[in-house]
PDB file of C-alpha atoms in Angstrom:
ATOM      1  CA  MET A 410       0.000   0.000   0.000  1.00 45.00           C
ATOM      2  CA  LYS A 411       2.839   2.412   0.783  1.00 42.00           C
ATOM      3  CA  ILE A 412       4.279   1.913  -2.710  1.00 44.00           C
ATOM      4  CA  LEU A 413       0.880   2.425  -4.344  1.00 40.00           C
ATOM      5  CA  LYS A 414       0.225   5.619  -2.351  1.00 41.00           C
ATOM      6  CA  THR A 415       3.665   6.906  -3.318  1.00 44.00           C
ATOM      7  CA  VAL A 416       3.012   6.095  -6.985  1.00 40.00           C
ATOM      8  CA  LEU A 417      -0.332   7.911  -6.930  1.00 39.00           C
ATOM      9  CA  LYS A 418       1.097  10.977  -5.190  1.00 41.00           C
ATOM     10  CA  ILE A 419       3.994  11.219  -7.606  1.00 40.00           C
ATOM     11  CA  SER A 420       1.647  10.498 -10.536  1.00 42.00           C
ATOM     12  CA  VAL A 421      -0.514  13.487  -9.609  1.00 37.00           C
ATOM     13  CA  SER A 422       2.572  15.684  -9.424  1.00 40.00           C
ATOM     14  CA  CYS A 423       3.817  14.374 -12.760  1.00 40.00           C
ATOM     15  CA  CYS A 424       0.380  15.001 -14.265  1.00 37.00           C
ATOM     16  CA  LEU A 425       0.487  18.642 -13.200  1.00 31.00           C
ATOM     17  CA  ILE A 426       4.031  19.069 -14.474  1.00 33.00           C
ATOM     18  CA  PHE A 427       3.387  17.462 -17.848  1.00 34.00           C
ATOM     19  CA  SER A 428       0.210  19.462 -18.365  1.00 32.00           C
ATOM     20  CA  THR A 429       2.172  22.727 -18.265  1.00 29.00           C
ATOM     21  CA  HIS A 430       4.533  21.832 -21.079  1.00 32.00           C
ATOM     22  CA  ALA A 431       3.772  21.679 -24.800  1.00 30.00           C
ATOM     23  CA  VAL A 432       4.758  18.479 -26.555  1.00 29.00           C
ATOM     24  CA  SER A 433       6.493  18.993 -29.874  1.00 30.00           C
ATOM     25  CA  ALA A 434       5.996  15.566 -31.468  1.00 34.00           C
ATOM     26  CA  GLN A 435       3.048  15.019 -33.782  1.00 32.00           C
ATOM     27  CA  PHE A 436       0.039  12.746 -33.272  1.00 34.00           C
ATOM     28  CA  GLY A 437       0.063  10.808 -36.518  1.00 37.00           C
ATOM     29  CA  GLY A 438       0.426  13.993 -38.595  1.00 39.00           C
ATOM     30  CA  LEU A 439      -2.527  15.688 -36.920  1.00 37.00           C
ATOM     31  CA  LEU A 440      -0.623  18.930 -36.406  1.00 31.00           C
ATOM     32  CA  ASN A 441      -0.322  19.547 -40.137  1.00 38.00           C
ATOM     33  CA  LYS A 442      -3.850  18.420 -40.892  1.00 37.00           C
ATOM     34  CA  VAL A 443      -5.526  20.596 -38.281  1.00 32.00           C
ATOM     35  CA  SER A 444      -3.233  23.593 -38.075  1.00 33.00           C
ATOM     36  CA  LYS A 445      -6.161  25.950 -38.678  1.00 37.00           C
ATOM     37  CA  ALA A 446      -8.021  24.506 -35.712  1.00 35.00           C
ATOM     38  CA  ALA A 447      -4.946  24.662 -33.523  1.00 32.00           C
ATOM     39  CA  THR A 448      -4.412  28.360 -34.170  1.00 34.00           C
ATOM     40  CA  SER A 449      -8.023  29.468 -34.017  1.00 38.00           C
ATOM     41  CA  LYS A 450      -9.377  31.273 -30.992  1.00 36.00           C
ATOM     42  CA  GLY A 451     -11.964  28.553 -30.381  1.00 37.00           C
ATOM     43  CA  ALA A 452      -9.323  25.837 -30.481  1.00 38.00           C
ATOM     44  CA  GLN A 453      -7.149  27.730 -28.024  1.00 42.00           C
ATOM     45  CA  VAL A 454     -10.045  28.111 -25.600  1.00 37.00           C
ATOM     46  CA  LEU A 455     -10.660  24.356 -25.653  1.00 41.00           C
ATOM     47  CA  GLY A 456      -6.952  23.554 -25.415  1.00 51.00           C
ATOM     48  CA  LEU A 457      -6.985  21.811 -28.789  1.00 54.00           C
ATOM     49  CA  ASP A 458      -3.778  23.535 -29.855  1.00 56.00           C
ATOM     50  CA  LYS A 459      -1.949  21.547 -27.143  1.00 57.00           C
ATOM     51  CA  LEU A 460      -4.101  18.451 -27.480  1.00 57.00           C
ATOM     52  CA  LEU A 461      -3.424  17.968 -31.183  1.00 57.00           C
ATOM     53  CA  LYS A 462       0.320  18.244 -30.622  1.00 62.00           C
ATOM     54  CA  GLU A 463       0.384  15.335 -28.169  1.00 68.00           C
ATOM     55  CA  PRO A 464       2.311  12.395 -29.656  1.00 74.00           C
ATOM     56  CA  GLU A 465       0.888   8.959 -30.229  1.00 84.00           C
ATOM     57  CA  ALA A 466       1.923   6.449 -27.583  1.00 88.00           C
ATOM     58  CA  ILE A 467       3.274   4.175 -30.353  1.00 92.00           C
ATOM     59  CA  THR A 468       4.108   5.896 -33.624  1.00 92.00           C
ATOM     60  CA  THR A 469       5.190   2.923 -35.787  1.00 94.00           C
ATOM     61  CA  ASN A 470       3.552   2.925 -39.208  1.00 91.00           C
ATOM     62  CA  PHE A 471       4.259   1.445 -42.615  1.00 92.00           C
ATOM     63  CA  GLU A 472       6.673   4.268 -43.459  1.00 94.00           C
ATOM     64  CA  ASP A 473       8.982   2.765 -40.816  1.00 96.00           C
ATOM     65  CA  VAL A 474       9.232  -0.516 -42.743  1.00 96.00           C
ATOM     66  CA  GLU A 475      12.562  -0.995 -44.513  1.00 96.00           C
ATOM     67  CA  ARG A 476      11.516  -2.553 -47.805  1.00 95.00           C
ATOM     68  CA  LYS A 477      15.005  -3.017 -49.221  1.00 96.00           C
ATOM     69  CA  GLY A 478      15.616  -6.748 -49.572  1.00 96.00           C
ATOM     70  CA  GLU A 479      11.938  -7.735 -49.302  1.00 97.00           C
ATOM     71  CA  GLN A 480      10.873 -10.964 -50.999  1.00 97.00           C
ATOM     72  CA  MET A 481       7.538 -12.052 -52.436  1.00 96.00           C
ATOM     73  CA  PRO A 482       5.540 -14.904 -50.826  1.00 96.00           C
ATOM     74  CA  ASP A 483       6.988 -17.584 -53.126  1.00 96.00           C
ATOM     75  CA  PHE A 484      10.475 -16.990 -51.671  1.00 97.00           C
ATOM     76  CA  GLN A 485      11.719 -20.205 -49.966  1.00 94.00           C
ATOM     77  CA  GLN A 486       8.424 -21.833 -50.947  1.00 92.00           C
ATOM     78  CA  ASP A 487       9.725 -25.411 -50.673  1.00 94.00           C
ATOM     79  CA  ALA A 488      11.192 -24.960 -47.202  1.00 96.00           C
ATOM     80  CA  ILE A 489      10.330 -27.209 -44.265  1.00 97.00           C
ATOM     81  CA  TYR A 490       9.897 -25.260 -41.029  1.00 98.00           C
ATOM     82  CA  LYS A 491      10.980 -26.343 -37.564  1.00 98.00           C
ATOM     83  CA  PRO A 492       9.258 -25.125 -34.368  1.00 97.00           C
ATOM     84  CA  LEU A 493      10.881 -21.860 -33.292  1.00 98.00           C
ATOM     85  CA  GLN A 494       9.922 -22.471 -29.660  1.00 96.00           C
ATOM     86  CA  GLU A 495      12.222 -25.509 -29.540  1.00 96.00           C
ATOM     87  CA  LEU A 496      15.303 -23.317 -29.941  1.00 97.00           C
ATOM     88  CA  SER A 497      17.262 -22.378 -26.826  1.00 96.00           C
ATOM     89  CA  ARG A 498      16.230 -19.225 -25.015  1.00 94.00           C
ATOM     90  CA  ASN A 499      18.441 -16.264 -24.214  1.00 91.00           C
ATOM     91  CA  GLY A 500      17.051 -15.711 -20.738  1.00 86.00           C
ATOM     92  CA  LYS A 501      13.994 -13.458 -21.017  1.00 82.00           C
ATOM     93  CA  ASP A 502      15.134 -11.971 -24.319  1.00 88.00           C
ATOM     94  CA  GLY A 503      13.902 -14.406 -26.908  1.00 94.00           C
ATOM     95  CA  PHE A 504      15.287 -17.287 -28.945  1.00 97.00           C
ATOM     96  CA  ILE A 505      18.860 -18.030 -30.044  1.00 97.00           C
ATOM     97  CA  LEU A 506      18.613 -18.444 -33.812  1.00 97.00           C
ATOM     98  CA  GLN A 507      20.396 -21.025 -35.924  1.00 96.00           C
ATOM     99  CA  ALA A 508      20.595 -21.329 -39.695  1.00 96.00           C
ATOM    100  CA  GLY A 509      17.406 -22.740 -41.196  1.00 97.00           C
ATOM    101  CA  HIS A 510      13.653 -22.202 -41.351  1.00 98.00           C
ATOM    102  CA  TYR A 511      11.489 -21.752 -38.257  1.00 98.00           C
ATOM    103  CA  GLU A 512       7.915 -20.918 -37.427  1.00 98.00           C
ATOM    104  CA  MET A 513       5.785 -20.287 -34.362  1.00 98.00           C
ATOM    105  CA  THR A 514       2.181 -19.359 -33.674  1.00 98.00           C
ATOM    106  CA  ASN A 515       2.260 -16.802 -30.874  1.00 98.00           C
ATOM    107  CA  LYS A 516       0.126 -14.379 -28.916  1.00 98.00           C
ATOM    108  CA  SER A 517      -0.124 -10.951 -30.511  1.00 97.00           C
ATOM    109  CA  TYR A 518      -1.799  -7.695 -29.541  1.00 97.00           C
ATOM    110  CA  CYS A 519      -3.530  -4.830 -31.319  1.00 95.00           C
ATOM    111  CA  LEU A 520      -1.622  -1.563 -30.934  1.00 93.00           C
ATOM    112  CA  LYS A 521      -3.947   0.815 -32.723  1.00 88.00           C
ATOM    113  CA  ALA A 522      -7.493   1.505 -31.599  1.00 83.00           C
ATOM    114  CA  GLY A 523     -10.169   2.639 -34.033  1.00 79.00           C
ATOM    115  CA  THR A 524      -8.909   0.515 -36.937  1.00 79.00           C
ATOM    116  CA  HIS A 525      -9.943  -2.658 -38.768  1.00 79.00           C
ATOM    117  CA  ALA A 526      -8.953  -6.186 -37.785  1.00 79.00           C
ATOM    118  CA  PRO A 527      -6.469  -7.939 -40.107  1.00 82.00           C
ATOM    119  CA  SER A 528      -7.951  -9.506 -43.226  1.00 72.00           C
ATOM    120  CA  SER A 529      -6.644 -12.524 -45.103  1.00 68.00           C
ATOM    121  CA  GLY A 530      -5.360 -10.334 -47.924  1.00 73.00           C
ATOM    122  CA  ASP A 531      -3.372  -7.887 -45.805  1.00 80.00           C
ATOM    123  CA  GLY A 532       0.397  -7.796 -46.194  1.00 90.00           C
ATOM    124  CA  TYR A 533       2.220  -7.350 -42.877  1.00 95.00           C
ATOM    125  CA  MET A 534       5.912  -6.469 -42.592  1.00 97.00           C
ATOM    126  CA  TYR A 535       8.420  -6.000 -39.800  1.00 98.00           C
ATOM    127  CA  ALA A 536       8.954  -2.589 -38.200  1.00 97.00           C
ATOM    128  CA  PRO A 537      10.558  -1.630 -34.877  1.00 96.00           C
ATOM    129  CA  THR A 538       8.495  -0.438 -31.926  1.00 96.00           C
ATOM    130  CA  LEU A 539       8.687   3.351 -31.878  1.00 95.00           C
ATOM    131  CA  GLY A 540       7.035   6.046 -29.783  1.00 93.00           C
ATOM    132  CA  LYS A 541       6.908   7.682 -26.377  1.00 91.00           C
ATOM    133  CA  LYS A 542       5.475   4.584 -24.682  1.00 93.00           C
ATOM    134  CA  ARG A 543       7.748   2.086 -26.444  1.00 95.00           C
ATOM    135  CA  ASP A 544       9.597   1.065 -23.255  1.00 95.00           C
ATOM    136  CA  VAL A 545       6.352   0.533 -21.315  1.00 95.00           C
ATOM    137  CA  VAL A 546       4.791  -1.589 -24.069  1.00 97.00           C
ATOM    138  CA  VAL A 547       7.897  -3.779 -24.379  1.00 97.00           C
ATOM    139  CA  ALA A 548       8.047  -4.123 -20.586  1.00 97.00           C
ATOM    140  CA  ILE A 549       4.432  -5.342 -20.494  1.00 97.00           C
ATOM    141  CA  LEU A 550       5.064  -7.961 -23.189  1.00 97.00           C
ATOM    142  CA  LYS A 551       8.156  -9.260 -21.378  1.00 96.00           C
ATOM    143  CA  SER A 552       6.524  -9.199 -17.953  1.00 97.00           C
ATOM    144  CA  ALA A 553       3.405 -10.995 -19.226  1.00 97.00           C
ATOM    145  CA  GLU A 554       5.472 -14.063 -20.041  1.00 95.00           C
ATOM    146  CA  GLN A 555       6.460 -14.255 -16.372  1.00 95.00           C
ATOM    147  CA  HIS A 556       2.822 -13.966 -15.260  1.00 97.00           C
ATOM    148  CA  PRO A 557       0.834 -16.721 -17.002  1.00 95.00           C
ATOM    149  CA  GLU A 558      -1.995 -16.136 -14.525  1.00 96.00           C
ATOM    150  CA  VAL A 559      -2.801 -12.840 -16.287  1.00 97.00           C
ATOM    151  CA  GLU A 560      -5.240 -13.387 -19.150  1.00 97.00           C
ATOM    152  CA  GLN A 561      -4.373 -12.233 -22.672  1.00 97.00           C
ATOM    153  CA  SER A 562      -7.619 -10.231 -22.756  1.00 97.00           C
ATOM    154  CA  ASP A 563      -6.571  -8.283 -19.638  1.00 97.00           C
ATOM    155  CA  ILE A 564      -3.194  -7.491 -21.191  1.00 98.00           C
ATOM    156  CA  GLN A 565      -4.896  -6.347 -24.402  1.00 97.00           C
ATOM    157  CA  MET A 566      -7.162  -3.976 -22.458  1.00 97.00           C
ATOM    158  CA  LEU A 567      -4.125  -2.531 -20.676  1.00 97.00           C
ATOM    159  CA  LEU A 568      -2.326  -1.993 -23.987  1.00 97.00           C
ATOM    160  CA  TRP A 569      -5.393  -0.272 -25.451  1.00 94.00           C
ATOM    161  CA  THR A 570      -5.478   2.160 -22.518  1.00 94.00           C
ATOM    162  CA  ILE A 571      -1.795   2.951 -23.087  1.00 93.00           C
ATOM    163  CA  ILE A 572      -2.359   3.452 -26.818  1.00 91.00           C
ATOM    164  CA  ALA A 573      -5.250   5.748 -25.850  1.00 89.00           C
ATOM    165  CA  ARG A 574      -2.763   7.767 -23.719  1.00 87.00           C
ATOM    166  CA  THR A 575      -4.677   7.264 -20.479  1.00 89.00           C
ATOM    167  CA  LYS A 576      -3.285   8.785 -17.294  1.00 86.00           C
ATOM    168  CA  PHE A 577      -2.538   6.169 -14.659  1.00 89.00           C
ATOM    169  CA  ILE A 578      -4.369   8.266 -12.087  1.00 88.00           C
ATOM    170  CA  ASP A 579      -7.544   7.688 -14.177  1.00 89.00           C
ATOM    171  CA  TYR A 580      -7.198   3.895 -14.164  1.00 92.00           C
ATOM    172  CA  ALA A 581      -9.822   1.874 -12.322  1.00 93.00           C
ATOM    173  CA  GLY A 582     -10.977  -1.729 -12.150  1.00 95.00           C
ATOM    174  CA  SER A 583      -9.247  -4.811 -13.538  1.00 95.00           C
ATOM    175  CA  VAL A 584      -7.028  -2.895 -15.969  1.00 96.00           C
ATOM    176  CA  LYS A 585      -5.452  -1.041 -13.065  1.00 95.00           C
ATOM    177  CA  GLU A 586      -4.858  -4.365 -11.294  1.00 97.00           C
ATOM    178  CA  THR A 587      -3.165  -5.732 -14.424  1.00 97.00           C
ATOM    179  CA  ALA A 588      -0.921  -2.663 -14.644  1.00 96.00           C
ATOM    180  CA  LEU A 589       0.129  -3.073 -11.005  1.00 96.00           C
ATOM    181  CA  ILE A 590       1.065  -6.721 -11.652  1.00 97.00           C
ATOM    182  CA  LEU A 591       3.007  -6.219 -14.883  1.00 98.00           C
ATOM    183  CA  LEU A 592       4.696  -2.841 -14.346  1.00 96.00           C
ATOM    184  CA  THR A 593       7.082  -1.481 -11.743  1.00 95.00           C
ATOM    185  CA  PRO A 594       6.270   1.776  -9.879  1.00 92.00           C
ATOM    186  CA  LYS A 595       8.782   3.591 -12.104  1.00 92.00           C
ATOM    187  CA  GLN A 596       7.114   2.229 -15.249  1.00 92.00           C
ATOM    188  CA  LEU A 597       3.685   3.240 -13.932  1.00 91.00           C
ATOM    189  CA  LEU A 598       4.923   6.814 -13.652  1.00 87.00           C
ATOM    190  CA  GLN A 599       5.859   6.723 -17.341  1.00 86.00           C
ATOM    191  CA  LEU A 600       2.164   6.388 -18.174  1.00 84.00           C
ATOM    192  CA  GLU A 601       1.623  10.002 -17.075  1.00 75.00           C
ATOM    193  CA  GLY A 602       3.966  11.601 -19.598  1.00 60.00           C
ATOM    194  CA  GLY A 603       2.112  12.749 -22.719  1.00 50.00           C
ATOM    195  CA  ALA A 604      -1.138  11.275 -21.396  1.00 49.00           C
ATOM    196  CA  LEU A 605      -4.557  12.841 -21.868  1.00 54.00           C
ATOM    197  CA  GLY A 606      -7.544  13.237 -19.612  1.00 54.00           C
ATOM    198  CA  ILE A 607     -11.096  12.443 -20.668  1.00 52.00           C
ATOM    199  CA  LEU A 608     -12.187  15.116 -23.113  1.00 54.00           C
ATOM    200  CA  PRO A 609     -15.505  16.898 -22.613  1.00 50.00           C
ATOM    201  CA  PHE A 610     -18.126  16.664 -25.356  1.00 50.00           C
ATOM    202  CA  ASP A 611     -17.489  20.151 -26.774  1.00 56.00           C
ATOM    203  CA  ALA A 612     -13.743  19.541 -27.064  1.00 57.00           C
ATOM    204  CA  MET A 613     -14.309  16.203 -28.786  1.00 58.00           C
ATOM    205  CA  GLN A 614     -16.746  17.698 -31.271  1.00 58.00           C
ATOM    206  CA  ALA A 615     -14.464  20.635 -32.050  1.00 60.00           C
ATOM    207  CA  ALA A 616     -11.547  18.285 -32.699  1.00 58.00           C
ATOM    208  CA  LYS A 617     -13.572  15.799 -34.756  1.00 58.00           C
ATOM    209  CA  ASP A 618     -14.948  18.593 -36.946  1.00 62.00           C
ATOM    210  CA  GLN A 619     -11.398  19.431 -38.035  1.00 62.00           C
ATOM    211  CA  LEU A 620     -10.156  15.893 -38.677  1.00 63.00           C
ATOM    212  CA  PRO A 621     -10.380  13.666 -41.758  1.00 63.00           C
ATOM    213  CA  ALA A 622     -12.594  10.614 -41.273  1.00 66.00           C
ATOM    214  CA  SER A 623      -9.678   8.165 -40.973  1.00 62.00           C
ATOM    215  CA  LEU A 624      -8.143  10.059 -38.055  1.00 66.00           C
ATOM    216  CA  ARG A 625     -11.485  10.957 -36.505  1.00 73.00           C
ATOM    217  CA  ALA A 626     -12.246   7.296 -35.772  1.00 73.00           C
ATOM    218  CA  VAL A 627      -8.923   6.781 -33.976  1.00 75.00           C
ATOM    219  CA  PHE A 628      -9.278  10.024 -32.012  1.00 77.00           C
ATOM    220  CA  GLU A 629     -12.790   9.161 -30.870  1.00 79.00           C
ATOM    221  CA  ALA A 630     -11.925   5.540 -30.039  1.00 83.00           C
ATOM    222  CA  GLU A 631      -9.073   6.647 -27.786  1.00 85.00           C
ATOM    223  CA  ASN A 632     -11.289   9.056 -25.857  1.00 83.00           C
ATOM    224  CA  ASN A 633     -13.972   6.376 -25.467  1.00 87.00           C
ATOM    225  CA  ILE A 634     -11.365   3.983 -24.062  1.00 91.00           C
ATOM    226  CA  ARG A 635     -10.110   6.602 -21.578  1.00 88.00           C
ATOM    227  CA  ASN A 636     -13.693   7.176 -20.481  1.00 88.00           C
ATOM    228  CA  LEU A 637     -14.383   3.454 -20.174  1.00 91.00           C
ATOM    229  CA  VAL A 638     -11.348   2.524 -18.071  1.00 91.00           C
ATOM    230  CA  SER A 639     -11.899   5.428 -15.683  1.00 90.00           C
ATOM    231  CA  SER A 640     -15.404   4.139 -14.921  1.00 91.00           C
ATOM    232  CA  GLY A 641     -14.053   0.913 -13.411  1.00 91.00           C
ATOM    233  CA  ASN A 642     -17.118  -0.905 -14.754  1.00 91.00           C
ATOM    234  CA  TYR A 643     -16.446  -2.492 -18.141  1.00 94.00           C
ATOM    235  CA  SER A 644     -15.969  -5.714 -20.066  1.00 95.00           C
ATOM    236  CA  TYR A 645     -13.493  -6.820 -22.704  1.00 95.00           C
ATOM    237  CA  GLU A 646     -16.295  -6.710 -25.275  1.00 95.00           C
ATOM    238  CA  GLU A 647     -16.915  -3.035 -24.513  1.00 93.00           C
ATOM    239  CA  PHE A 648     -13.242  -2.236 -25.043  1.00 93.00           C
ATOM    240  CA  GLU A 649     -13.254  -4.200 -28.274  1.00 93.00           C
ATOM    241  CA  GLN A 650     -16.258  -2.378 -29.727  1.00 90.00           C
ATOM    242  CA  TYR A 651     -14.344   0.899 -29.499  1.00 87.00           C
ATOM    243  CA  ALA A 652     -10.959  -0.477 -30.554  1.00 89.00           C
ATOM    244  CA  ILE A 653     -12.020  -2.625 -33.519  1.00 86.00           C
ATOM    245  CA  LEU A 654     -13.910  -1.136 -36.458  1.00 80.00           C
ATOM    246  CA  ALA A 655     -16.480  -3.298 -38.196  1.00 67.00           C
ATOM    247  CA  GLY A 656     -15.646  -4.654 -41.632  1.00 61.00           C
ATOM    248  CA  MET A 657     -12.277  -4.941 -43.326  1.00 63.00           C
ATOM    249  CA  ALA A 658      -9.939  -2.351 -44.763  1.00 65.00           C
ATOM    250  CA  PRO A 659      -9.225  -2.979 -48.472  1.00 66.00           C
ATOM    251  CA  PRO A 660      -5.810  -4.674 -48.894  1.00 65.00           C
ATOM    252  CA  ARG A 661      -2.938  -3.077 -50.791  1.00 70.00           C
ATOM    253  CA  THR A 662      -2.218  -5.169 -53.860  1.00 73.00           C
ATOM    254  CA  ASP A 663       1.458  -4.143 -53.946  1.00 80.00           C
ATOM    255  CA  THR A 664       2.061  -5.773 -50.539  1.00 89.00           C
ATOM    256  CA  PRO A 665       0.523  -9.273 -50.563  1.00 91.00           C
ATOM    257  CA  SER A 666      -0.065 -11.514 -47.595  1.00 92.00           C
ATOM    258  CA  GLY A 667       3.047 -13.573 -46.865  1.00 94.00           C
ATOM    259  CA  ILE A 668       5.560 -10.958 -48.053  1.00 96.00           C
ATOM    260  CA  TRP A 669       9.014 -11.307 -46.448  1.00 98.00           C
ATOM    261  CA  THR A 670      10.892  -8.506 -44.701  1.00 98.00           C
ATOM    262  CA  LEU A 671      14.690  -8.555 -44.540  1.00 98.00           C
ATOM    263  CA  HIS A 672      15.239  -7.907 -40.836  1.00 98.00           C
ATOM    264  CA  PRO A 673      18.044  -5.457 -39.890  1.00 96.00           C
ATOM    265  CA  ASP A 674      19.857  -8.416 -38.274  1.00 96.00           C
ATOM    266  CA  GLY A 675      20.059 -10.192 -41.634  1.00 96.00           C
ATOM    267  CA  TYR A 676      17.368 -12.882 -41.400  1.00 98.00           C
ATOM    268  CA  TYR A 677      13.986 -12.872 -43.155  1.00 98.00           C
ATOM    269  CA  ILE A 678      10.640 -12.755 -41.360  1.00 98.00           C
ATOM    270  CA  ARG A 679       6.979 -12.770 -42.336  1.00 98.00           C
ATOM    271  CA  TYR A 680       3.622 -12.715 -40.557  1.00 97.00           C
ATOM    272  CA  PHE A 681       0.242 -14.417 -40.940  1.00 96.00           C
ATOM    273  CA  PRO A 682      -2.237 -12.863 -38.463  1.00 94.00           C
ATOM    274  CA  SER A 683      -5.407 -14.673 -37.380  1.00 92.00           C
ATOM    275  CA  GLY A 684      -7.403 -11.754 -36.116  1.00 90.00           C
ATOM    276  CA  TYR A 685      -5.318  -9.542 -33.875  1.00 93.00           C
ATOM    277  CA  SER A 686      -4.678 -11.927 -30.970  1.00 96.00           C
ATOM    278  CA  VAL A 687      -2.851 -14.720 -32.819  1.00 96.00           C
ATOM    279  CA  THR A 688      -0.037 -14.495 -35.385  1.00 96.00           C
ATOM    280  CA  ARG A 689       1.949 -17.204 -37.131  1.00 97.00           C
ATOM    281  CA  ILE A 690       5.467 -16.021 -37.876  1.00 98.00           C
ATOM    282  CA  GLN A 691       8.044 -17.629 -40.138  1.00 98.00           C
ATOM    283  CA  ILE A 692      11.781 -16.933 -40.051  1.00 98.00           C
ATOM    284  CA  TYR A 693      14.489 -17.882 -42.524  1.00 98.00           C
ATOM    285  CA  VAL A 694      18.109 -17.641 -41.316  1.00 98.00           C
ATOM    286  CA  PRO A 695      20.527 -17.984 -44.264  1.00 96.00           C
ATOM    287  CA  GLU A 696      23.577 -20.213 -43.951  1.00 93.00           C
ATOM    288  CA  GLY A 697      26.661 -18.226 -42.991  1.00 92.00           C
ATOM    289  CA  LEU A 698      24.718 -15.352 -41.410  1.00 95.00           C
ATOM    290  CA  ILE A 699      25.755 -16.292 -37.888  1.00 91.00           C
ATOM    291  CA  LYS A 700      29.519 -16.041 -37.537  1.00 85.00           C
ATOM    292  CA  GLU A 701      31.476 -18.313 -35.227  1.00 77.00           C
ATOM    293  CA  GLY A 702      31.362 -17.041 -31.678  1.00 78.00           C
ATOM    294  CA  GLN A 703      28.395 -14.751 -32.366  1.00 87.00           C
ATOM    295  CA  THR A 704      24.820 -15.059 -31.097  1.00 93.00           C
ATOM    296  CA  LEU A 705      21.756 -13.965 -33.044  1.00 96.00           C
ATOM    297  CA  ILE A 706      18.599 -13.398 -30.973  1.00 96.00           C
ATOM    298  CA  TYR A 707      14.992 -13.219 -32.111  1.00 97.00           C
ATOM    299  CA  ASP A 708      13.095 -11.205 -29.487  1.00 97.00           C
ATOM    300  CA  ALA A 709       9.549 -10.567 -30.670  1.00 97.00           C
ATOM    301  CA  THR A 710       8.672  -8.100 -27.896  1.00 96.00           C
ATOM    302  CA  ASP A 711      10.382  -5.274 -29.783  1.00 92.00           C
ATOM    303  CA  ASP A 712       8.750  -6.192 -33.108  1.00 95.00           C
ATOM    304  CA  ILE A 713       5.628  -4.802 -34.696  1.00 96.00           C
ATOM    305  CA  SER A 714       3.890  -6.572 -37.531  1.00 96.00           C
ATOM    306  CA  CYS A 715       2.895  -3.523 -39.535  1.00 94.00           C
ATOM    307  CA  PRO A 716       0.118  -3.549 -42.160  1.00 92.00           C
ATOM    308  CA  ALA A 717       0.640  -1.956 -45.537  1.00 89.00           C
ATOM    309  CA  ASN A 718      -2.885  -0.628 -45.171  1.00 83.00           C
ATOM    310  CA  ASN A 719      -2.869   2.030 -42.445  1.00 76.00           C
ATOM    311  CA  GLY A 720      -6.568   1.380 -41.843  1.00 75.00           C
ATOM    312  CA  SER A 721      -5.696  -2.017 -40.342  1.00 84.00           C
ATOM    313  CA  GLN A 722      -4.203  -2.785 -36.945  1.00 88.00           C
ATOM    314  CA  ARG A 723      -0.501  -2.901 -36.248  1.00 93.00           C
ATOM    315  CA  LEU A 724       0.276  -5.962 -34.125  1.00 96.00           C
ATOM    316  CA  ALA A 725       2.730  -6.311 -31.260  1.00 97.00           C
ATOM    317  CA  GLN A 726       4.409  -9.719 -31.266  1.00 98.00           C
ATOM    318  CA  THR A 727       5.457 -11.882 -28.317  1.00 97.00           C
ATOM    319  CA  ASN A 728       7.737 -14.780 -27.445  1.00 97.00           C
ATOM    320  CA  GLU A 729       4.754 -16.719 -26.096  1.00 97.00           C
ATOM    321  CA  PRO A 730       3.813 -19.680 -28.316  1.00 96.00           C
ATOM    322  CA  ILE A 731       0.251 -20.919 -28.610  1.00 94.00           C
ATOM    323  CA  LEU A 732       0.885 -24.623 -28.707  1.00 77.00           C
ATOM    324  CA  ASN A 733      -2.609 -25.922 -29.415  1.00 69.00           C
ATOM    325  CA  ARG A 734      -2.920 -24.253 -32.805  1.00 60.00           C
TER     326      ARG A 734
END
């Protein structure tokens, strides 16, 4: 209890400090798209000039994908894949790779509210985890593996609240309990930086009126999630209805399902999502890539499976296999 009281006291102080400083990073390009609203007298009264400059918690998008060296789905088409999870582990930091072909079906998580679930035609490629809350998100994914008693649905709700830039002081209910299990007091304090409070109706309407439809859905979904978690009375299904848009985003034909990314570490990787909570990954490690005396690690917790279509969900990957699939 003493630790929790200390966290809450410091969190309030951090909240007050952060609220007095402008944040220079952009929220998914909103600053350029709504510059007129941000400089108008009405926007200044509502605080939208500051609000629209707040950065996304995770900023990774398809522009962060390095497409040099990519290969089409028929690359290595005759390969036989071994279970990735049978490779030796490097402590808590993933799997020690060897030359050859490997695959694993693992838990994955949606990292963008107000977007469409993956469709069978979507091409997903590797990108690093970027953004102000990158360290917190990675910490949750690593910590979750050490806490099998915490349900995947509870972890997903926590990640959605972080993506929605919720202040920890506004957390209530089971999501708050999950945060206290998976994060240290220091990491909990990081949730305050760049976080937003629940926006009143007039502020939401003023912001939505200035945004294109694609960004409006994300903006509104995040505020709905902040409102929901602060109530302390919610279900996973209620979170999901705000986070997941109905229907499917149209796939990009230039980036087919099963496309390979050449990872910065020299191996190839590709993703086959089943919804947003399960992803099958395949890895090809060329002969000669791993030099004698060197170790090559695959740690999925710092990976994002990024859709070519920005209307679909980017997916955080994990080192946790789902063995019954």
